[in-house]
XYZ file of N, CA, C and O in Angstrom:
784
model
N 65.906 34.838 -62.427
C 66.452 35.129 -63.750
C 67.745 35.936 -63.667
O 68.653 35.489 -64.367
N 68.052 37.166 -62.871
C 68.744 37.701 -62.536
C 69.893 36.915 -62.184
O 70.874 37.262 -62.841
N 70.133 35.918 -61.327
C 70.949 35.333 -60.608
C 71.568 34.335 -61.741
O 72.737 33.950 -61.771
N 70.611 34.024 -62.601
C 71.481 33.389 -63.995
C 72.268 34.700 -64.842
O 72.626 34.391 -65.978
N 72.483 35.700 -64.538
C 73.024 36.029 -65.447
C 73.967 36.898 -64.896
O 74.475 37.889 -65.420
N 74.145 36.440 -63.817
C 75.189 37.320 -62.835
C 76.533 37.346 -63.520
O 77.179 38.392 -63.448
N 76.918 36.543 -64.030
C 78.085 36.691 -64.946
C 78.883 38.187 -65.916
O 79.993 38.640 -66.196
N 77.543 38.446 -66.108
C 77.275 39.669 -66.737
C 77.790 40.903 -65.839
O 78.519 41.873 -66.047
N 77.082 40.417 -64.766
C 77.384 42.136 -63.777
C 78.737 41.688 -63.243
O 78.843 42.156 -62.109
N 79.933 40.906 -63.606
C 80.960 40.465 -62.877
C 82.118 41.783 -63.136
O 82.946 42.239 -62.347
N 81.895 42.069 -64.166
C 83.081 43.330 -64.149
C 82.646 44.600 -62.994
O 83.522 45.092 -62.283
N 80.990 45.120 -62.894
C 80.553 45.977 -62.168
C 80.785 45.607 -60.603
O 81.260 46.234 -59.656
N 80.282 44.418 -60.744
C 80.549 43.731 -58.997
C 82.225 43.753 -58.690
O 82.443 43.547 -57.496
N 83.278 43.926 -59.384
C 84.178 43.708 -59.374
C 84.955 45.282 -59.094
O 85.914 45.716 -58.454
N 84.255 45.623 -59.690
C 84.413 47.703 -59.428
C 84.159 48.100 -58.091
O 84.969 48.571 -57.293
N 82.807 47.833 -57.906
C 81.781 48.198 -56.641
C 83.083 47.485 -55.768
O 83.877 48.202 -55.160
N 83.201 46.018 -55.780
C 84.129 45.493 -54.705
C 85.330 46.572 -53.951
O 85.382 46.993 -52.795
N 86.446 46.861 -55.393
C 87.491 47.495 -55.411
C 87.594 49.085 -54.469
O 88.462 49.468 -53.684
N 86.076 49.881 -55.032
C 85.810 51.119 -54.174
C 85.373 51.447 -52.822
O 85.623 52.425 -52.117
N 84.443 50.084 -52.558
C 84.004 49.837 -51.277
C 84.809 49.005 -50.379
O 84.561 48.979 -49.174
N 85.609 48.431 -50.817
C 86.724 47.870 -49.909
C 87.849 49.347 -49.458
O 88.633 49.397 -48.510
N 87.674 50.026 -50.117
C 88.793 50.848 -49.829
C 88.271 51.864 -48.555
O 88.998 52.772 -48.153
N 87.050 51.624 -48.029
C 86.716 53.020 -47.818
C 86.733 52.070 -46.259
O 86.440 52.893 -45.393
N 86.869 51.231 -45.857
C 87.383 50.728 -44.382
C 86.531 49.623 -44.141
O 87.238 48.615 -44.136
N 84.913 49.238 -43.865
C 84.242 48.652 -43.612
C 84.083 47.056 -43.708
O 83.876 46.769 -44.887
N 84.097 46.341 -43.195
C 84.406 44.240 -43.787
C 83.171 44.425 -44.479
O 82.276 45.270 -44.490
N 83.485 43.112 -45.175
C 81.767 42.707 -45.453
C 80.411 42.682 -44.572
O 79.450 43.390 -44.874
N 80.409 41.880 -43.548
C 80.071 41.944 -42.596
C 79.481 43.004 -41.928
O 78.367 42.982 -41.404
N 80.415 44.125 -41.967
C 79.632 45.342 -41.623
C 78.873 46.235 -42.428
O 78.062 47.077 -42.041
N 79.256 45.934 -43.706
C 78.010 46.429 -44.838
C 76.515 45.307 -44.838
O 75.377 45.708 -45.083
N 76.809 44.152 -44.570
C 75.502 43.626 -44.076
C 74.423 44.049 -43.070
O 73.194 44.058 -43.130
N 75.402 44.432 -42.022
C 74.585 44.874 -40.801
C 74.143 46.360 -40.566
O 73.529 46.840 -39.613
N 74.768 47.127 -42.038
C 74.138 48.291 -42.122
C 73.435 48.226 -43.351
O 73.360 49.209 -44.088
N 72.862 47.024 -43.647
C 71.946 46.574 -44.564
C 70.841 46.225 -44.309
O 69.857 46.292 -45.047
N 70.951 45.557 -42.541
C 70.052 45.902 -42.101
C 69.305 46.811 -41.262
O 68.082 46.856 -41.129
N 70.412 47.713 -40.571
C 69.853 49.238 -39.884
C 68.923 49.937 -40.723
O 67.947 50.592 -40.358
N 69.420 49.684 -42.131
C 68.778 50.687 -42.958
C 67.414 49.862 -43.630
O 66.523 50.467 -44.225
N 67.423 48.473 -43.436
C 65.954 48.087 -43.490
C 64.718 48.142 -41.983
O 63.525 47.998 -41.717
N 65.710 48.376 -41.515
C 64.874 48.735 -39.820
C 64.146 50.441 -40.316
O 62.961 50.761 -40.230
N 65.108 51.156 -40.741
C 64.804 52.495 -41.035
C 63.565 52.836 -41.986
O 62.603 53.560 -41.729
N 63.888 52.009 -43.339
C 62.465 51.478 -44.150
C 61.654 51.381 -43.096
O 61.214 52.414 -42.591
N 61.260 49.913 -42.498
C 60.177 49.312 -41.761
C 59.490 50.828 -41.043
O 58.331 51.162 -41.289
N 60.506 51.732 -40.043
C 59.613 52.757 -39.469
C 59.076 53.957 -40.452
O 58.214 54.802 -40.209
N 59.797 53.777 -41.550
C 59.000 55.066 -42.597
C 58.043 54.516 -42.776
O 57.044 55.055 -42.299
N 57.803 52.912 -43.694
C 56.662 52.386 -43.910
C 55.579 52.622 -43.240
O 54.585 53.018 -43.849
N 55.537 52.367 -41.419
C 54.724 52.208 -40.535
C 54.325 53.567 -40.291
O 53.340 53.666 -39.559
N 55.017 55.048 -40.866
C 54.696 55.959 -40.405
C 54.026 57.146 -42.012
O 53.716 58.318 -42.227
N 54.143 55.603 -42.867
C 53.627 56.238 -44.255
C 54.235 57.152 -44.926
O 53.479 57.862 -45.589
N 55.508 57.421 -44.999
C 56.295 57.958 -45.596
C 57.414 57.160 -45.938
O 58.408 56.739 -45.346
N 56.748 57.054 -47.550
C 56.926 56.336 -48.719
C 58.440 56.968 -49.567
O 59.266 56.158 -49.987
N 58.610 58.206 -49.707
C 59.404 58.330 -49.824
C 60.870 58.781 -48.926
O 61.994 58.934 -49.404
N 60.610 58.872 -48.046
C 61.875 58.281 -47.170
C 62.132 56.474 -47.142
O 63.168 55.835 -46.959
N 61.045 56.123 -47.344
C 60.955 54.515 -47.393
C 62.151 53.860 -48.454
O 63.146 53.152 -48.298
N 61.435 54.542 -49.671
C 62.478 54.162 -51.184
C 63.359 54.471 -50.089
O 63.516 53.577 -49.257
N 64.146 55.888 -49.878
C 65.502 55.855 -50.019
C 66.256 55.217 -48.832
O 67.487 55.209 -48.804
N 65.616 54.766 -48.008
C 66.417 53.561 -46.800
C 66.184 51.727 -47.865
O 67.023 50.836 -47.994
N 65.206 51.768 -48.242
C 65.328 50.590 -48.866
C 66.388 50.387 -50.317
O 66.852 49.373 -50.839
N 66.502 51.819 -50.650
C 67.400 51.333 -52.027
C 68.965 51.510 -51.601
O 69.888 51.153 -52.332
N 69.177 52.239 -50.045
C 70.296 52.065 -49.668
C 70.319 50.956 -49.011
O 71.063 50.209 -49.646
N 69.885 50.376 -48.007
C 69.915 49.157 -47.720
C 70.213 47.916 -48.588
O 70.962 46.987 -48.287
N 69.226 48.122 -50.139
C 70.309 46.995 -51.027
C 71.194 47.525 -51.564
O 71.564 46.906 -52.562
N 71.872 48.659 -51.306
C 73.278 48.652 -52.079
C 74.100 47.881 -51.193
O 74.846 46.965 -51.541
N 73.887 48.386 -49.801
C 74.476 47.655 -49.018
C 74.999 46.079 -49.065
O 76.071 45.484 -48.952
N 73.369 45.704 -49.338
C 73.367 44.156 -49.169
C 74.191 43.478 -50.487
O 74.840 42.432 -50.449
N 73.964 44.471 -51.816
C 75.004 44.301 -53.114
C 76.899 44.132 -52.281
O 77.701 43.301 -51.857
N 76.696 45.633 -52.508
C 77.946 45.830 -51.742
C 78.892 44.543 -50.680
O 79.920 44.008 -51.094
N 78.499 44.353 -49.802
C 78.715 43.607 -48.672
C 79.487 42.266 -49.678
O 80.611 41.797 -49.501
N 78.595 41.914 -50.620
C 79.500 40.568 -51.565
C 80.427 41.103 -52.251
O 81.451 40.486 -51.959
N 80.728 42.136 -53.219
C 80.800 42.343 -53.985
C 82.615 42.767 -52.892
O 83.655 42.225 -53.269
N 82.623 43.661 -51.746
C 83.697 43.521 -50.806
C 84.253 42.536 -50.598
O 85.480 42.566 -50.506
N 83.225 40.775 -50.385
C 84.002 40.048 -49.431
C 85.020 39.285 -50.893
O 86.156 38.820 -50.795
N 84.278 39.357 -51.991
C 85.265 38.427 -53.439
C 86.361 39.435 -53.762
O 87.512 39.009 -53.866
N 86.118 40.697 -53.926
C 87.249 41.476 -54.068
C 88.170 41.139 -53.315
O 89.083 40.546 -53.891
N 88.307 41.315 -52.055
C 88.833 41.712 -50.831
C 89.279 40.356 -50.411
O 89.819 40.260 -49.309
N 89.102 39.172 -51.234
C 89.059 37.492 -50.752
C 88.797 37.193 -48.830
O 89.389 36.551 -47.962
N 87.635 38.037 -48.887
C 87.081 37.926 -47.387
C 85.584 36.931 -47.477
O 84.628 37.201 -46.750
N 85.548 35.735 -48.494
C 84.718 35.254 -48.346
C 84.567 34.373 -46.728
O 85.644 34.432 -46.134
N 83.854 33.864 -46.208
C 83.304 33.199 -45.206
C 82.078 32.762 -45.112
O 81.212 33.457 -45.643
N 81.668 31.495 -44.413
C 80.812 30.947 -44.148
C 79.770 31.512 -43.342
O 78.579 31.221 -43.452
N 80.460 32.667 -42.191
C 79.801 33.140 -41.540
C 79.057 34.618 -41.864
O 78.020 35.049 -41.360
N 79.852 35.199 -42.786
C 79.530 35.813 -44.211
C 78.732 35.479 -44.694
O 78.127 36.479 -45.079
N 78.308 34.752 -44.943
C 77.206 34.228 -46.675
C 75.978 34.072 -45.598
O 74.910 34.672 -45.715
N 76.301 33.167 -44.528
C 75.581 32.791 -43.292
C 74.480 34.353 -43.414
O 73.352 34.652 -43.805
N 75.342 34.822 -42.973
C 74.705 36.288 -42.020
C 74.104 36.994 -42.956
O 72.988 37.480 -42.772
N 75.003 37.177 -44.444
C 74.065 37.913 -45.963
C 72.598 37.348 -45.542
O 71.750 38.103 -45.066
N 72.381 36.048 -45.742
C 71.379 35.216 -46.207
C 70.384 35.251 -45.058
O 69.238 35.235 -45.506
N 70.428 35.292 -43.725
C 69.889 36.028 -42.804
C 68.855 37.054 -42.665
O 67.646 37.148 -42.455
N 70.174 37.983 -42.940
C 69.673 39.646 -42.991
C 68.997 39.745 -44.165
O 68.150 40.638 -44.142
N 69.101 38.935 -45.523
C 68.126 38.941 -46.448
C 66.457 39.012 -45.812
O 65.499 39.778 -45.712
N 66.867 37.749 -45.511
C 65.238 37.423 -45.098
C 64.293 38.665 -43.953
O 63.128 39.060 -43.918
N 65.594 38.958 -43.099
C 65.128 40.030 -42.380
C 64.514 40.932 -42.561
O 63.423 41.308 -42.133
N 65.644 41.564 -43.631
C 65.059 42.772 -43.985
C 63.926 42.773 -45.027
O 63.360 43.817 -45.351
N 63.654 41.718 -45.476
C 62.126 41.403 -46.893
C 61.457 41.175 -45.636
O 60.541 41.983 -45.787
N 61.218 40.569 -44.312
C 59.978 40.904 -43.608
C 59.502 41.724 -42.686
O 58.408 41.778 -42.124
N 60.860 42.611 -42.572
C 60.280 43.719 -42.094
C 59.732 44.499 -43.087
O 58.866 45.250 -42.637
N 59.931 44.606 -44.356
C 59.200 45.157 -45.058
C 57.750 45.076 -45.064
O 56.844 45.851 -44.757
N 57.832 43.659 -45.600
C 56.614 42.919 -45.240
C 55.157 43.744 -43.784
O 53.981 44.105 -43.741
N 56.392 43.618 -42.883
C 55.413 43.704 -41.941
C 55.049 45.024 -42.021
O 54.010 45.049 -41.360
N 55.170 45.681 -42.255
C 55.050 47.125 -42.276
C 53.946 47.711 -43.394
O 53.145 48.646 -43.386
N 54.388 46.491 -44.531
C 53.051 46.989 -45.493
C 51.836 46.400 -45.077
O 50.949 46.554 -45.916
N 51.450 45.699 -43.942
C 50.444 45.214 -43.433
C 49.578 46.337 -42.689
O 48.352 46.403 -42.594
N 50.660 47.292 -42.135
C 50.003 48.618 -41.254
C 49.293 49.631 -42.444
O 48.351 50.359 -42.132
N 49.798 49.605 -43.734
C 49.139 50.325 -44.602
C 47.713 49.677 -44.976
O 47.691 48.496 -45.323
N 46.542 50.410 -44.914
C 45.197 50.240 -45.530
C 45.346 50.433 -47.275
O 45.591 51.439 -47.941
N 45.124 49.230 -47.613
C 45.851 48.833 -49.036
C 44.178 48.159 -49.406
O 43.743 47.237 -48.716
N 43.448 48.682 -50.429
C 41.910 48.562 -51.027
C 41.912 46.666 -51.368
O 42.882 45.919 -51.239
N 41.067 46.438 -51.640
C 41.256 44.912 -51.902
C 41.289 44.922 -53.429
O 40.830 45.759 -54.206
N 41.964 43.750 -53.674
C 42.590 43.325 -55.151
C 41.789 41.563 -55.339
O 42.365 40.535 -54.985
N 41.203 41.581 -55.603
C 40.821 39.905 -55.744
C 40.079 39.525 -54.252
O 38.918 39.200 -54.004
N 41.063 39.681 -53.523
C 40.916 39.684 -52.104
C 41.888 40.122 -51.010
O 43.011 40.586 -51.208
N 41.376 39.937 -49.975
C 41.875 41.265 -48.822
C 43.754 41.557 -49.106
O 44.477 40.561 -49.125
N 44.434 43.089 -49.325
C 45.528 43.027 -49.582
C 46.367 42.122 -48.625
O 47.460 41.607 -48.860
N 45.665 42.050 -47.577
C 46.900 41.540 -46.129
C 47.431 39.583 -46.725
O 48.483 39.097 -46.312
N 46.586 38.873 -47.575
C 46.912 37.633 -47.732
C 47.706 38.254 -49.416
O 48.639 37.749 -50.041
N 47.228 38.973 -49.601
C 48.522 39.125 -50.442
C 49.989 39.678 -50.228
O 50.824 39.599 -51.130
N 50.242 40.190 -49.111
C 51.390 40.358 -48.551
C 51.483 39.208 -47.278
O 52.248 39.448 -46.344
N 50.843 38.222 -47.284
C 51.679 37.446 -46.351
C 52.116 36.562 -47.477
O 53.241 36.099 -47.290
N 51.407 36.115 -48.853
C 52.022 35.500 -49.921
C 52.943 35.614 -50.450
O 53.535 34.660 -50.955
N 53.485 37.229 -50.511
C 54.979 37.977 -50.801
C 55.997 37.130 -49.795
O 56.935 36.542 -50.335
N 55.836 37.041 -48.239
C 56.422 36.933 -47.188
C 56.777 35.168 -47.662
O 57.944 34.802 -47.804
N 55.664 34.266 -47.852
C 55.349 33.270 -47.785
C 56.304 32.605 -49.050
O 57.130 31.702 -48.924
N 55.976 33.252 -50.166
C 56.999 33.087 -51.486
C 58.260 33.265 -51.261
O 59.209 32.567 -51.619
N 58.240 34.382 -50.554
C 59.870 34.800 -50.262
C 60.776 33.760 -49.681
O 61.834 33.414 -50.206
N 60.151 33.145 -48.237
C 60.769 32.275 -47.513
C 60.886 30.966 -48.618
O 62.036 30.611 -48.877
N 60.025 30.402 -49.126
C 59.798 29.042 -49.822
C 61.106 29.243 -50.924
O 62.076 28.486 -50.888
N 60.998 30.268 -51.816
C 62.175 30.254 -52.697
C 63.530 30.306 -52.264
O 64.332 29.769 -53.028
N 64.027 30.871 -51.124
C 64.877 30.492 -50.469
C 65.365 28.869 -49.599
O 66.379 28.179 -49.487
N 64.026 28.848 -49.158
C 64.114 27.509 -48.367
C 64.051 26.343 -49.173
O 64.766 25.369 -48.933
N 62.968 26.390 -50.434
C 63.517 25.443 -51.373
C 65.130 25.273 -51.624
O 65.781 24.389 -51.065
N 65.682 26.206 -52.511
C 67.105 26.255 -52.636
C 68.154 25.616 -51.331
O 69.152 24.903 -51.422
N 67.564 26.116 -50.286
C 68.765 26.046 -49.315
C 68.114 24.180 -48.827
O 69.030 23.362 -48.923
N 66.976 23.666 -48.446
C 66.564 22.327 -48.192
C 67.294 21.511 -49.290
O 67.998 20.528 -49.060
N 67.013 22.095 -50.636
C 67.720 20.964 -51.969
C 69.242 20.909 -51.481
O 69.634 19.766 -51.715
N 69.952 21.435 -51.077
C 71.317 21.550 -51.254
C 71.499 20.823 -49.512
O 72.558 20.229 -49.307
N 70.865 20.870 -48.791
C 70.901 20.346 -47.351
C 70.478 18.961 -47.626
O 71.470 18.337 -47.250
N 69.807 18.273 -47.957
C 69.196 17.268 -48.814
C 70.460 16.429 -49.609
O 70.720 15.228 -49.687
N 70.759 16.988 -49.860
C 72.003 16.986 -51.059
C 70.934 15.873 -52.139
O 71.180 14.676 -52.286
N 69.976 16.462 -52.675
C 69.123 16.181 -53.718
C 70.182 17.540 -54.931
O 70.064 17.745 -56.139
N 70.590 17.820 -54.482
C 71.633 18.809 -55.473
C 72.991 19.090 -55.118
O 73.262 19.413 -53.962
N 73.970 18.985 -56.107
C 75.745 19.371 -55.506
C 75.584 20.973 -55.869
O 76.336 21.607 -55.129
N 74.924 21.755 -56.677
C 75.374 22.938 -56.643
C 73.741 23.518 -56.387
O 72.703 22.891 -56.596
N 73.888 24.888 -55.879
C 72.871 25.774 -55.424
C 71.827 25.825 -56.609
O 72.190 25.892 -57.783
N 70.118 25.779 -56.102
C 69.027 25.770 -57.061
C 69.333 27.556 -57.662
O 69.008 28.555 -57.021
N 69.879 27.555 -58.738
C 69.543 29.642 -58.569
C 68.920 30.031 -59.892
O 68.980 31.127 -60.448
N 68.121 28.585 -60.415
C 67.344 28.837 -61.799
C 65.962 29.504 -61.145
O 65.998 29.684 -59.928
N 64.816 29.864 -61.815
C 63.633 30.755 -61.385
C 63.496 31.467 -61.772
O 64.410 32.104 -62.296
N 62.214 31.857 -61.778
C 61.421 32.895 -62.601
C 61.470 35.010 -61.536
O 61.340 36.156 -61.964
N 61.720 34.418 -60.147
C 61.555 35.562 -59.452
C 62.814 35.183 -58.271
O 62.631 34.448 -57.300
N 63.916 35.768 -58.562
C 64.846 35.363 -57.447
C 65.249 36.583 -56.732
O 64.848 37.530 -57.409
N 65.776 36.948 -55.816
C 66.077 37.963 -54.961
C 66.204 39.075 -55.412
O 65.799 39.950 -54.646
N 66.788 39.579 -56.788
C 66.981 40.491 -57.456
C 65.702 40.810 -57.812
O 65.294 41.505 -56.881
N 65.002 40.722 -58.470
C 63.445 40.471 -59.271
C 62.631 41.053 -57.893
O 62.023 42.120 -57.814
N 62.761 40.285 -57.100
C 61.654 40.916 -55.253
C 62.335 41.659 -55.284
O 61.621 42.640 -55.491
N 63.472 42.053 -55.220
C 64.317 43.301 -55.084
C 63.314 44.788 -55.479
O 62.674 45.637 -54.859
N 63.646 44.468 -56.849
C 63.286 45.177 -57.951
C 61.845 45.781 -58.007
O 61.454 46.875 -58.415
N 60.980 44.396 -57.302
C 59.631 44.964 -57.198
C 58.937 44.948 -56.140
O 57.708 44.886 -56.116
N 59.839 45.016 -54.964
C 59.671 45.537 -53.515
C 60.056 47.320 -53.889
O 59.325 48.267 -53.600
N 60.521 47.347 -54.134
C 61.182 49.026 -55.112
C 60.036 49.801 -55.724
O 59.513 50.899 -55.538
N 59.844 48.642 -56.631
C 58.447 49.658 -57.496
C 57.440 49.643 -56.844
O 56.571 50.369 -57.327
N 57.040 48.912 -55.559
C 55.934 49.074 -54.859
C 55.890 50.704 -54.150
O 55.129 51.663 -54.279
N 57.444 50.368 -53.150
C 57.137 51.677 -52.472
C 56.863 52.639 -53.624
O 55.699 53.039 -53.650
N 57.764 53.161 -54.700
C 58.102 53.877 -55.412
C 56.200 54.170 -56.101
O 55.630 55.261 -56.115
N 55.798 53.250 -56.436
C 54.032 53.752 -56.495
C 52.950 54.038 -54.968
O 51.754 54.311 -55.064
N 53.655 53.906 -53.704
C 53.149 54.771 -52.899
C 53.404 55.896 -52.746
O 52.648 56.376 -51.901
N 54.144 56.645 -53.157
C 54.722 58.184 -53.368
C 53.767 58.990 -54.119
O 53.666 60.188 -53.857
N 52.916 58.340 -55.208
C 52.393 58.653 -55.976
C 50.610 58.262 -55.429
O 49.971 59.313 -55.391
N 49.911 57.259 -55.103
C 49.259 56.528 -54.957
C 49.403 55.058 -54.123
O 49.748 53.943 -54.512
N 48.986 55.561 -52.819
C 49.356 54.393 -52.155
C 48.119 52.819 -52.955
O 48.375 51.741 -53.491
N 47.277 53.302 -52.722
C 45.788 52.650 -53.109
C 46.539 51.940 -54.699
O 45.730 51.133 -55.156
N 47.504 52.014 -55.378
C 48.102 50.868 -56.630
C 49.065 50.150 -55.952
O 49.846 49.648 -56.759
N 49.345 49.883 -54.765
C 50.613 49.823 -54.372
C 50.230 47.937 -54.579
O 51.036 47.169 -55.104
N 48.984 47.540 -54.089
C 48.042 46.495 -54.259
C 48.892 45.660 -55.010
O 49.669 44.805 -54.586
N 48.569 46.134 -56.632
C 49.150 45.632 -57.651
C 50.066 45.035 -58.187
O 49.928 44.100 -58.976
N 51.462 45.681 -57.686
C 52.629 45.039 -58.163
C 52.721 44.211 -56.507
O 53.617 43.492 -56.950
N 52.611 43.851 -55.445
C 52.706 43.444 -54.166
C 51.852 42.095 -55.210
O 52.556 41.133 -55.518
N 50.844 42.109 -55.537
C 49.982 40.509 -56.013
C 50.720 40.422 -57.088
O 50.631 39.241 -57.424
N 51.476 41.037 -57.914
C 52.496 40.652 -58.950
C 53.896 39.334 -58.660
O 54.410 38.351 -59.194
N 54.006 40.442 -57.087
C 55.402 39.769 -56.658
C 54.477 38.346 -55.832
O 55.078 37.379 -56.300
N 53.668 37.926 -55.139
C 53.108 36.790 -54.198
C 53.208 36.175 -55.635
O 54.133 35.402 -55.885
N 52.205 36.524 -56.659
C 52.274 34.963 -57.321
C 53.441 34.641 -58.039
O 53.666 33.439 -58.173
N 54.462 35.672 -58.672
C 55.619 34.867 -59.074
C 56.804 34.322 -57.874
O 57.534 33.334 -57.939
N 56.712 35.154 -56.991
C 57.253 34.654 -55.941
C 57.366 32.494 -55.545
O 58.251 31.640 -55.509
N 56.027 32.558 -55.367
C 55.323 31.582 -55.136
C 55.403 30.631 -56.499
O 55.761 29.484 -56.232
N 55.147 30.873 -57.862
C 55.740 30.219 -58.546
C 57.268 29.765 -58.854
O 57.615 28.913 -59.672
N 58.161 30.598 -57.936
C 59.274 30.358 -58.308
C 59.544 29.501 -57.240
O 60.140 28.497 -57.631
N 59.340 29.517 -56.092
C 58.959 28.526 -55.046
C 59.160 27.379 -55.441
O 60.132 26.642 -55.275
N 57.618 27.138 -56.310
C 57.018 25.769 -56.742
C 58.199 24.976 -58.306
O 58.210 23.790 -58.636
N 59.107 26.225 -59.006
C 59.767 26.143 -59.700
C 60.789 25.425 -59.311
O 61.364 24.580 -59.998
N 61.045 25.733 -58.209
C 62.523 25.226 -57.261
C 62.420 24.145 -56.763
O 63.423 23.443 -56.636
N 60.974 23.648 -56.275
C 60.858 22.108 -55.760
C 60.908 21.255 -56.943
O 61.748 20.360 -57.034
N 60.057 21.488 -57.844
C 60.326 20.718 -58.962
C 61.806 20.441 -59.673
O 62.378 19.353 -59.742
N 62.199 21.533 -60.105
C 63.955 20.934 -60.007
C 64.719 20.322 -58.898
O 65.655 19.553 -59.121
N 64.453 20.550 -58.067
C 64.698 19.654 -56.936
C 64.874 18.449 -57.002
O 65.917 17.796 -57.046
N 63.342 18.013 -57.014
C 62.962 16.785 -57.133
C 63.377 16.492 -58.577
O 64.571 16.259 -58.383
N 63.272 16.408 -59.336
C 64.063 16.258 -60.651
C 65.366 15.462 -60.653
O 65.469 14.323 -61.109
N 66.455 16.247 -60.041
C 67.726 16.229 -60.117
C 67.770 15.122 -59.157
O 68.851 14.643 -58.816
C-alpha cells in the first residue's frame, strides 16, 4: 500500500536525498551500512535486548530509505544499486528473522517458530513474485500493488521489537499479523501476475 503512494513522500525523499548526499557517502555505502546495522539488530535480538534492537533496526532503515533517496537526488541511479538495495533488503528481514527464532515466544494458534518462518516465507514470495512477473515479462512495469509491501513489514517488524521492550511474550502477535498479510500479499501478486 505504501509503495502506491510513494508519490506523496516525493518532496521528503527529495529533502532526505539533498542532506544525505551532502554529507560524503554513495548510495551504495548507505546500503551496506544498512546492513552492518541489521547485523547489529540480529546480535541484540539473539542476546535479548530489545531495545538496543529497535534502535539498530530503525537506523538500519533509515539507511536503507536514505541510500535511494541519495542515488535520485544525486542522479547516481544504477543497476548495481537497486541490485544490491534489493539484496540487502532481504538480508537484513532474515536476519531478523533468524534471531526471533532464538527468542522463546508462547504459542499463538501454533508453535511461534512456523510463524516466523511464515514472516520469512511471505517476505521472500512478495518479492519474488514481483521480481519472477517482471523476469517472465508476464508484466512491462514492476508488480508494487499489495496489501503488505516492504514499508508495511517495515513498520511491523518495528512494532514487534518495540512490544518486546515491554513484553516479550505479545511479541507473538503482531509477528502472526505480519506471516498472514505478508503471505496474502504474496498470493496478491501472483494473481495479478497471472492476470496481466
Amino acid at each position: 500500500m505504501l509503495e502506491e503512494r510513494r508519490e506523496k513522500f516525493k518532496k521528503i525523499e527529495t529533502e532526505i536525498g539533498r542532506i544525505f548526499s551532502k554529507l560524503g557517502p554513495s548510495p551504495n555505502q548507505y546500503t551496506l551500512n544498512s546492513i552492518v546495522f541489521g547485523i547489529f539488530c540480529f546480535v541484540s535480538l539473539f542476546y535479548k535486548n530489545f531495545t538496543l534492537a529497535l534502535i539498530f533496526f530503525l537506523i538500519s532503515a533509515i539507511f536503507d530509505f536514505v541510500d535511494g533517496a541519495v542515488a535520485k537526488y544525486s542522479n547516481k541511479i544504477t543497476k548495481i544499486g537497486a541490485y544490491l538495495d534489493t539484496v540487502s533488503d532481504r538480508f537484513v528481514e532474515a536476519l531478523i528473522f533468524l534471531a526471533l527464532l532464538t527468542i522463546p515466544l508462547p504459542k499463538f494458534i501454533f508453535d511461534s517458530k512456523y510463524w516466523i518462518f511464515l514472516c520469512l516465507f511471505g517476505s521472500l514470495m512478495t518479492t519474488y513474485a514481483k521480481a519472477a512477473a517482471k523476469e517472465k515479462e508476464l508484466v512491462t512495469q514492476e508488480l508494487k500493488k499489495g496489501l503488505f509491501g516492504r514499508g508495511e513489514r517495515m513498520i511491523l517488524i518495528g512494532i514487534t521489537i518495540l512490544v518486546g521492550i515491554f513484553n516479550k511474550d505479545l511479541m507473538v502477535y503482531p509477528l502472526s499479523l505480519l506471516a498472514i498479510f505478508s503471505n496474502l500479499t504474496a498470493i496478491q501478486r501472483i494473481i495479478l501476475a497471472l492476470k496481466s
